[in-house]
Coordinates of C-alpha atoms and ligand atoms in Angstrom, one line a residue:
M159 CA -0.1 0.0 -0.1
E160 CA 1.1 3.5 -1.0
K161 CA 2.1 5.4 2.1
K162 CA -0.5 8.0 3.1
K163 CA 0.6 11.9 2.4
R164 CA 1.0 13.7 5.8
I165 CA -0.6 17.2 5.8
V166 CA -0.3 19.7 8.5
I167 CA -3.1 22.1 8.3
A168 CA -2.8 25.7 9.5
L169 CA -6.4 27.2 10.0
G170 CA -6.9 30.9 9.9
G171 CA -9.4 33.2 11.5
N172 CA -12.3 32.5 8.9
A173 CA -12.1 28.9 10.0
L174 CA -13.1 29.8 13.7
G175 CA -15.2 32.7 13.6
N176 CA -14.9 36.1 16.0
T177 CA -17.3 35.2 18.9
L178 CA -18.3 32.0 20.8
P179 CA -21.5 31.1 18.8
E180 CA -19.5 31.9 15.4
Q181 CA -17.1 29.5 16.2
M182 CA -19.7 26.8 17.0
T183 CA -21.0 27.0 13.5
A184 CA -17.6 27.7 11.7
V185 CA -15.7 24.5 13.5
K186 CA -18.6 22.6 11.5
I187 CA -17.7 23.7 7.9
T188 CA -13.9 23.4 8.9
A189 CA -14.5 19.8 10.2
R190 CA -15.9 19.2 6.8
A191 CA -13.0 20.3 5.0
I192 CA -10.4 18.3 6.9
V193 CA -12.4 15.2 6.8
D194 CA -12.5 15.5 3.1
L195 CA -8.8 15.3 3.0
I196 CA -9.1 12.3 5.5
E197 CA -11.6 10.8 2.9
E198 CA -8.9 11.5 0.2
G199 CA -6.6 9.2 1.9
C200 CA -4.3 11.9 3.6
E201 CA -2.9 11.6 7.1
V202 CA -4.1 15.0 8.7
V203 CA -2.2 17.1 11.5
V204 CA -4.3 20.6 12.5
A205 CA -2.8 23.6 13.8
H206 CA -4.7 26.9 14.1
G207 CA -4.7 30.7 15.0
N208 CA -6.1 32.6 18.0
G209 CA -6.2 36.1 17.5
P210 CA -10.0 37.1 18.2
Q211 CA -10.2 34.4 20.9
V212 CA -7.1 35.1 23.0
G213 CA -8.0 38.8 22.7
M214 CA -11.5 38.1 23.9
I215 CA -10.0 35.7 27.1
N216 CA -7.2 38.4 27.7
N217 CA -10.0 41.1 28.1
A218 CA -12.4 39.0 30.1
M219 CA -9.5 38.1 32.6
A220 CA -8.6 41.7 32.8
A221 CA -12.2 42.5 33.7
L222 CA -12.2 39.6 36.6
S223 CA -8.9 41.7 38.1
R224 CA -10.8 45.1 37.8
E225 CA -13.5 43.6 39.9
D226 CA -11.6 41.5 42.4
E227 CA -8.6 42.6 43.9
K228 CA -7.4 39.3 45.0
Q229 CA -7.2 38.3 41.3
P230 CA -3.9 39.5 39.8
N231 CA -4.0 40.0 36.1
T232 CA -3.7 36.7 33.8
P233 CA -0.2 36.3 32.1
L234 CA -0.7 36.3 28.0
S235 CA 0.7 32.9 28.1
V236 CA -2.0 31.4 30.2
C237 CA -4.6 33.3 28.0
V238 CA -3.0 31.3 24.9
A239 CA -3.2 28.3 26.7
M240 CA -7.0 28.7 27.5
S241 CA -7.3 29.7 23.7
Q242 CA -6.0 26.4 22.9
A243 CA -8.1 24.3 25.2
Y244 CA -11.2 26.1 24.2
I245 CA -10.7 26.2 20.2
G246 CA -9.7 22.3 20.9
Y247 CA -12.5 21.6 22.3
D248 CA -14.7 23.0 19.8
L249 CA -12.8 21.7 17.0
Q250 CA -12.2 18.0 18.3
N251 CA -15.8 17.7 18.9
A252 CA -16.7 19.1 15.3
L253 CA -14.3 16.6 14.0
R254 CA -15.7 13.7 15.9
E255 CA -18.9 14.1 14.8
E256 CA -18.1 14.9 11.2
L257 CA -15.8 11.5 11.1
Y258 CA -18.9 9.6 12.8
N259 CA -21.6 11.2 10.2
R260 CA -19.2 9.5 7.5
S261 CA -18.9 6.4 9.4
I262 CA -15.5 6.6 10.1
F263 CA -15.0 5.3 13.7
N264 CA -11.6 4.2 13.9
I265 CA -9.9 8.0 14.1
P266 CA -9.8 9.1 17.4
V267 CA -9.3 13.0 17.7
A268 CA -7.0 14.5 20.4
T269 CA -6.0 18.1 21.2
M270 CA -2.6 18.5 22.8
I271 CA -1.5 21.5 24.8
T272 CA 1.4 22.8 22.8
Q273 CA 4.1 24.9 24.2
I274 CA 6.8 26.3 21.8
R275 CA 10.0 27.6 23.1
V276 CA 11.1 31.1 21.9
D277 CA 14.6 33.0 22.3
A278 CA 14.6 35.4 25.0
D279 CA 17.0 37.6 22.9
D280 CA 14.1 37.6 19.9
P281 CA 14.1 41.3 18.8
A282 CA 10.6 40.7 18.8
F283 CA 10.1 41.1 22.3
L284 CA 11.6 44.8 22.0
S285 CA 9.1 45.9 19.4
P286 CA 5.6 44.5 20.2
S287 CA 3.8 44.4 16.7
K288 CA 0.6 42.0 16.9
P289 CA -2.5 43.9 17.7
I290 CA -5.0 41.7 20.1
G291 CA -8.1 42.4 22.0
H292 CA -10.6 45.2 21.3
F293 CA -10.3 48.9 20.6
M294 CA -9.7 51.5 23.3
T295 CA -10.0 55.1 23.6
E296 CA -6.9 56.8 24.4
E297 CA -7.6 57.6 27.8
Q298 CA -8.3 54.1 28.5
A299 CA -5.2 52.8 26.8
R300 CA -3.0 55.0 28.8
I301 CA -4.9 53.5 32.0
A302 CA -4.1 50.0 30.7
E303 CA -0.4 51.1 29.8
K304 CA 0.1 52.2 33.6
K305 CA -2.0 49.6 35.3
Y306 CA -1.0 46.4 33.6
D307 CA 2.3 47.2 31.9
Y308 CA 0.7 46.8 28.5
V309 CA 2.0 48.4 25.3
M310 CA -0.8 50.2 23.6
K311 CA -0.7 51.2 20.1
E312 CA -3.1 53.2 17.7
D313 CA -4.5 51.0 15.2
S314 CA -5.0 52.8 11.7
G315 CA -7.3 55.4 12.9
R316 CA -9.7 52.8 14.5
G317 CA -8.7 53.3 18.0
W318 CA -6.2 51.9 20.7
R319 CA -5.1 48.3 20.9
R320 CA -2.7 46.4 23.3
V321 CA 0.1 45.2 21.0
V322 CA 2.0 42.2 22.1
A323 CA 5.5 40.8 20.8
S324 CA 5.2 38.0 18.0
P325 CA 8.6 35.9 18.3
K326 CA 9.7 33.2 16.0
P327 CA 9.0 29.7 17.5
A328 CA 12.4 27.7 18.2
E329 CA 11.3 24.2 19.5
I330 CA 7.8 22.5 20.0
I331 CA 8.2 21.1 23.4
E332 CA 5.6 18.4 23.2
I333 CA 6.5 17.3 19.8
G334 CA 7.5 13.8 21.0
A335 CA 3.8 13.3 22.4
I336 CA 2.5 15.1 19.4
R337 CA 4.5 12.6 16.8
S338 CA 3.4 9.6 19.1
L339 CA -0.6 10.0 18.6
V340 CA 0.2 11.1 15.1
E341 CA 2.1 7.7 13.9
S342 CA -0.5 5.7 16.2
G343 CA -3.2 7.0 13.4
Q344 CA -4.8 9.6 15.6
L345 CA -6.2 13.0 14.4
V346 CA -4.2 15.6 16.3
I347 CA -4.8 19.3 17.0
A348 CA -1.6 20.9 18.1
C349 CA 0.3 24.3 18.2
G350 CA -3.1 26.0 18.6
G351 CA -2.5 30.0 18.5
G352 CA 0.8 29.3 17.7
G353 CA 1.6 27.4 20.7
I354 CA 2.4 28.6 24.4
P355 CA 5.5 30.8 24.1
V356 CA 8.0 29.7 26.7
T357 CA 11.4 30.5 27.4
K358 CA 13.8 27.9 29.0
Q359 CA 15.4 28.5 32.3
G360 CA 17.2 25.6 33.3
N361 CA 14.5 22.9 33.4
H362 CA 11.8 25.3 34.2
L363 CA 9.8 26.8 31.1
K364 CA 8.6 30.5 31.9
G365 CA 5.6 31.6 30.1
A366 CA 6.4 34.4 28.0
S367 CA 4.3 37.7 27.1
A368 CA 4.0 36.8 23.4
V369 CA 1.6 35.5 20.8
I370 CA 3.5 33.4 18.3
D371 CA 2.2 33.7 14.5
K372 CA 0.4 30.3 13.7
D373 CA 1.9 30.3 9.9
F374 CA 5.5 30.0 11.6
A375 CA 4.5 27.7 14.4
S376 CA 2.6 25.4 11.8
C377 CA 5.6 25.3 9.4
L378 CA 7.7 24.2 12.3
L379 CA 5.3 21.6 13.1
A380 CA 5.3 20.3 9.5
E381 CA 9.1 20.3 9.2
E382 CA 9.1 18.2 12.7
L383 CA 6.7 15.6 11.4
N384 CA 8.3 15.3 8.3
A385 CA 5.1 16.3 6.4
D386 CA 4.7 16.0 2.5
F387 CA 2.3 19.1 2.9
L388 CA 1.8 22.4 4.7
I389 CA -1.7 23.8 4.1
I390 CA -2.5 27.1 4.9
L391 CA -6.1 27.7 4.9
T392 CA -7.4 31.2 4.8
A393 CA -9.8 33.7 3.3
V394 CA -8.6 33.9 -0.3
E395 CA -8.4 31.1 -2.6
K396 CA -4.8 32.0 -4.0
V397 CA -2.1 34.3 -3.2
A398 CA -2.0 37.4 -5.7
I399 CA 0.9 39.9 -6.9
N400 CA -0.5 43.4 -7.5
F401 CA -3.1 42.5 -4.8
G402 CA -6.2 44.8 -5.0
K403 CA -4.7 47.0 -8.0
S404 CA -6.0 46.9 -11.6
N405 CA -3.3 44.5 -12.4
E406 CA -4.0 42.0 -9.9
T407 CA -2.7 38.4 -11.0
W408 CA -3.7 35.3 -9.0
L409 CA -0.8 32.7 -8.9
E410 CA -1.1 29.0 -8.9
D411 CA 2.3 27.4 -9.2
L412 CA 4.7 29.7 -7.2
P413 CA 8.4 28.1 -7.2
V414 CA 10.5 29.1 -3.9
K415 CA 13.0 31.6 -6.1
K416 CA 9.6 33.6 -7.6
A417 CA 8.2 33.7 -4.2
E418 CA 11.3 35.1 -2.8
Q419 CA 11.6 37.9 -5.5
Y420 CA 7.8 38.7 -5.0
M421 CA 8.3 39.3 -1.4
E422 CA 11.1 41.6 -2.0
E423 CA 9.1 43.4 -4.2
G424 CA 6.3 43.8 -1.4
H425 CA 3.5 42.0 -3.0
F426 CA 2.3 40.4 0.3
A427 CA 0.9 42.3 3.4
P428 CA 3.0 42.0 6.4
G429 CA 0.8 40.6 9.1
S430 CA -1.8 38.8 6.8
M431 CA -0.4 37.2 3.6
L432 CA 3.5 38.1 4.0
P433 CA 3.7 35.4 7.1
K434 CA 2.1 32.8 5.1
V435 CA 4.5 33.1 1.9
Q436 CA 7.5 33.0 4.4
A437 CA 6.3 30.1 6.0
A438 CA 5.3 28.3 2.8
V439 CA 8.8 29.0 1.4
K440 CA 10.4 28.0 4.5
F441 CA 8.9 24.6 4.5
A442 CA 9.0 24.3 0.7
S443 CA 13.1 24.8 1.1
S444 CA 13.3 22.5 4.0
G445 CA 13.4 19.2 2.1
E446 CA 13.0 17.5 -1.0
G447 CA 9.4 16.8 -2.2
R448 CA 7.8 19.4 0.5
T449 CA 4.9 21.5 -0.9
A450 CA 3.2 24.4 0.7
L451 CA -0.6 25.3 -0.5
I452 CA -2.3 28.5 0.4
T453 CA -6.1 28.3 -0.5
L454 CA -9.6 28.8 0.7
L455 CA -10.7 26.6 3.7
E456 CA -13.8 25.3 1.5
K457 CA -11.1 24.7 -1.4
A458 CA -8.9 22.3 0.8
K459 CA -10.0 19.4 -1.2
D460 CA -9.4 20.9 -4.6
G461 CA -6.3 22.3 -3.3
I462 CA -4.8 19.1 -2.7
L463 CA -6.1 17.5 -5.8
G464 CA -4.3 20.3 -7.9
K465 CA -7.5 22.0 -9.0
T466 CA -6.9 25.5 -7.1
G467 CA -4.8 27.5 -4.6
T468 CA -1.3 28.7 -4.6
R469 CA 1.4 25.7 -4.9
I470 CA 4.7 27.0 -3.5
H471 CA 7.5 24.4 -4.2
Q472 CA 11.2 24.2 -4.7
Ligands
LIG271 P1 -5.7 34.3 8.6 O1 -6.8 34.5 9.5 O2 -6.3 33.1 7.7 O3 -4.2 34.1 9.1 P2 -5.2 36.8 7.5 O4 -6.4 38.0 7.3 O5 -4.0 37.1 8.3 O6 -5.9 35.5 7.5 O7 -4.6 36.9 5.9 C1 -5.4 36.5 4.5 C2 -5.7 37.8 4.0 O8 -4.4 38.4 3.3 C3 -6.6 37.7 2.7 O9 -8.0 37.7 3.2 C4 -6.3 38.9 1.8 O10 -7.2 40.1 2.4 C5 -4.9 39.6 2.3 N1 -3.9 39.5 1.6 C6 -2.7 40.5 1.5 N2 -1.9 40.5 0.5 C7 -2.2 39.5 -0.3 C8 -1.9 39.1 -1.5 N3 -1.0 39.4 -2.3 N4 -2.7 37.9 -2.1 C9 -3.8 37.5 -1.5 N5 -4.4 38.1 -0.5 C10 -3.5 39.0 0.2
LIG272 MG1 -3.4 36.0 10.0

């Protein structure tokens, strides 16, 4: 029998929605897309983002400590851990149900709480860039700065938001456990929200105040699991050059060299498409036969069959 293709899927914001009810609905569509790939004979590992969810949890925990002075503010690393469990809960239930609906009863689903080591000297700690949570007035922002030591920034004329550091992932702490589950045929959800960022202090892992980009965390996971494919599922069917302009061109086949050229020319927006193309290039360059695919969530199956999406390869 031919060996199953191993796929790491990175789910973006539209796979999970922005609120509790939205997430409940979104995961059903997401589960269908994932189980489609399993029915195509692929071995799937799921990673996901947590932008809206970690912001929501962070705000809720901040409100708790405002109301009850015995409750200190919750570290961001703990908020990421909470987001992994909450998203994992919804995803693993939706996946289990979809598998059962298709009479697939032999694939257990599990969520792995995943810590990812980051470098304490990562320059990202010196320039927080990733906005999380709700918008505030300048006055509220100044109070949050003083009270919680938050870094606050004005976000494109829309109000003030907390920004956090987004360091690069260096090592997946639970990779051994993830690998055992994957090798035993389980459907694993791991590295949620980019993983819980930690730094090493001897044997102690210290939670870091940061949120790792899920595109980079998924790339590292795919490399470590020796995956054949990294599939980044997002809100566009293909990657474009001259995106949003009159000469916009959608890309299907994208060799690493071309992708690097387009990155240099500034075709991909930082914070949205750029990290995806960077992660795709890194994965495709990391070994023979490794391919990355960027496409729309609903098109995952067509993408793997070579019918759509942007394929990044060596
Ligand atoms: P996710 O939550 O999946 O990470 P993002 O919103 O961060 O999604 O990134 C996807 C978005 O990137 C698309 O919806 C699109 O608006 C934007 N984008 C920016 N540059 C490009 C480009 N060159 N080609 C396609 N999409 C782009
Ligand atoms: Mg994103």
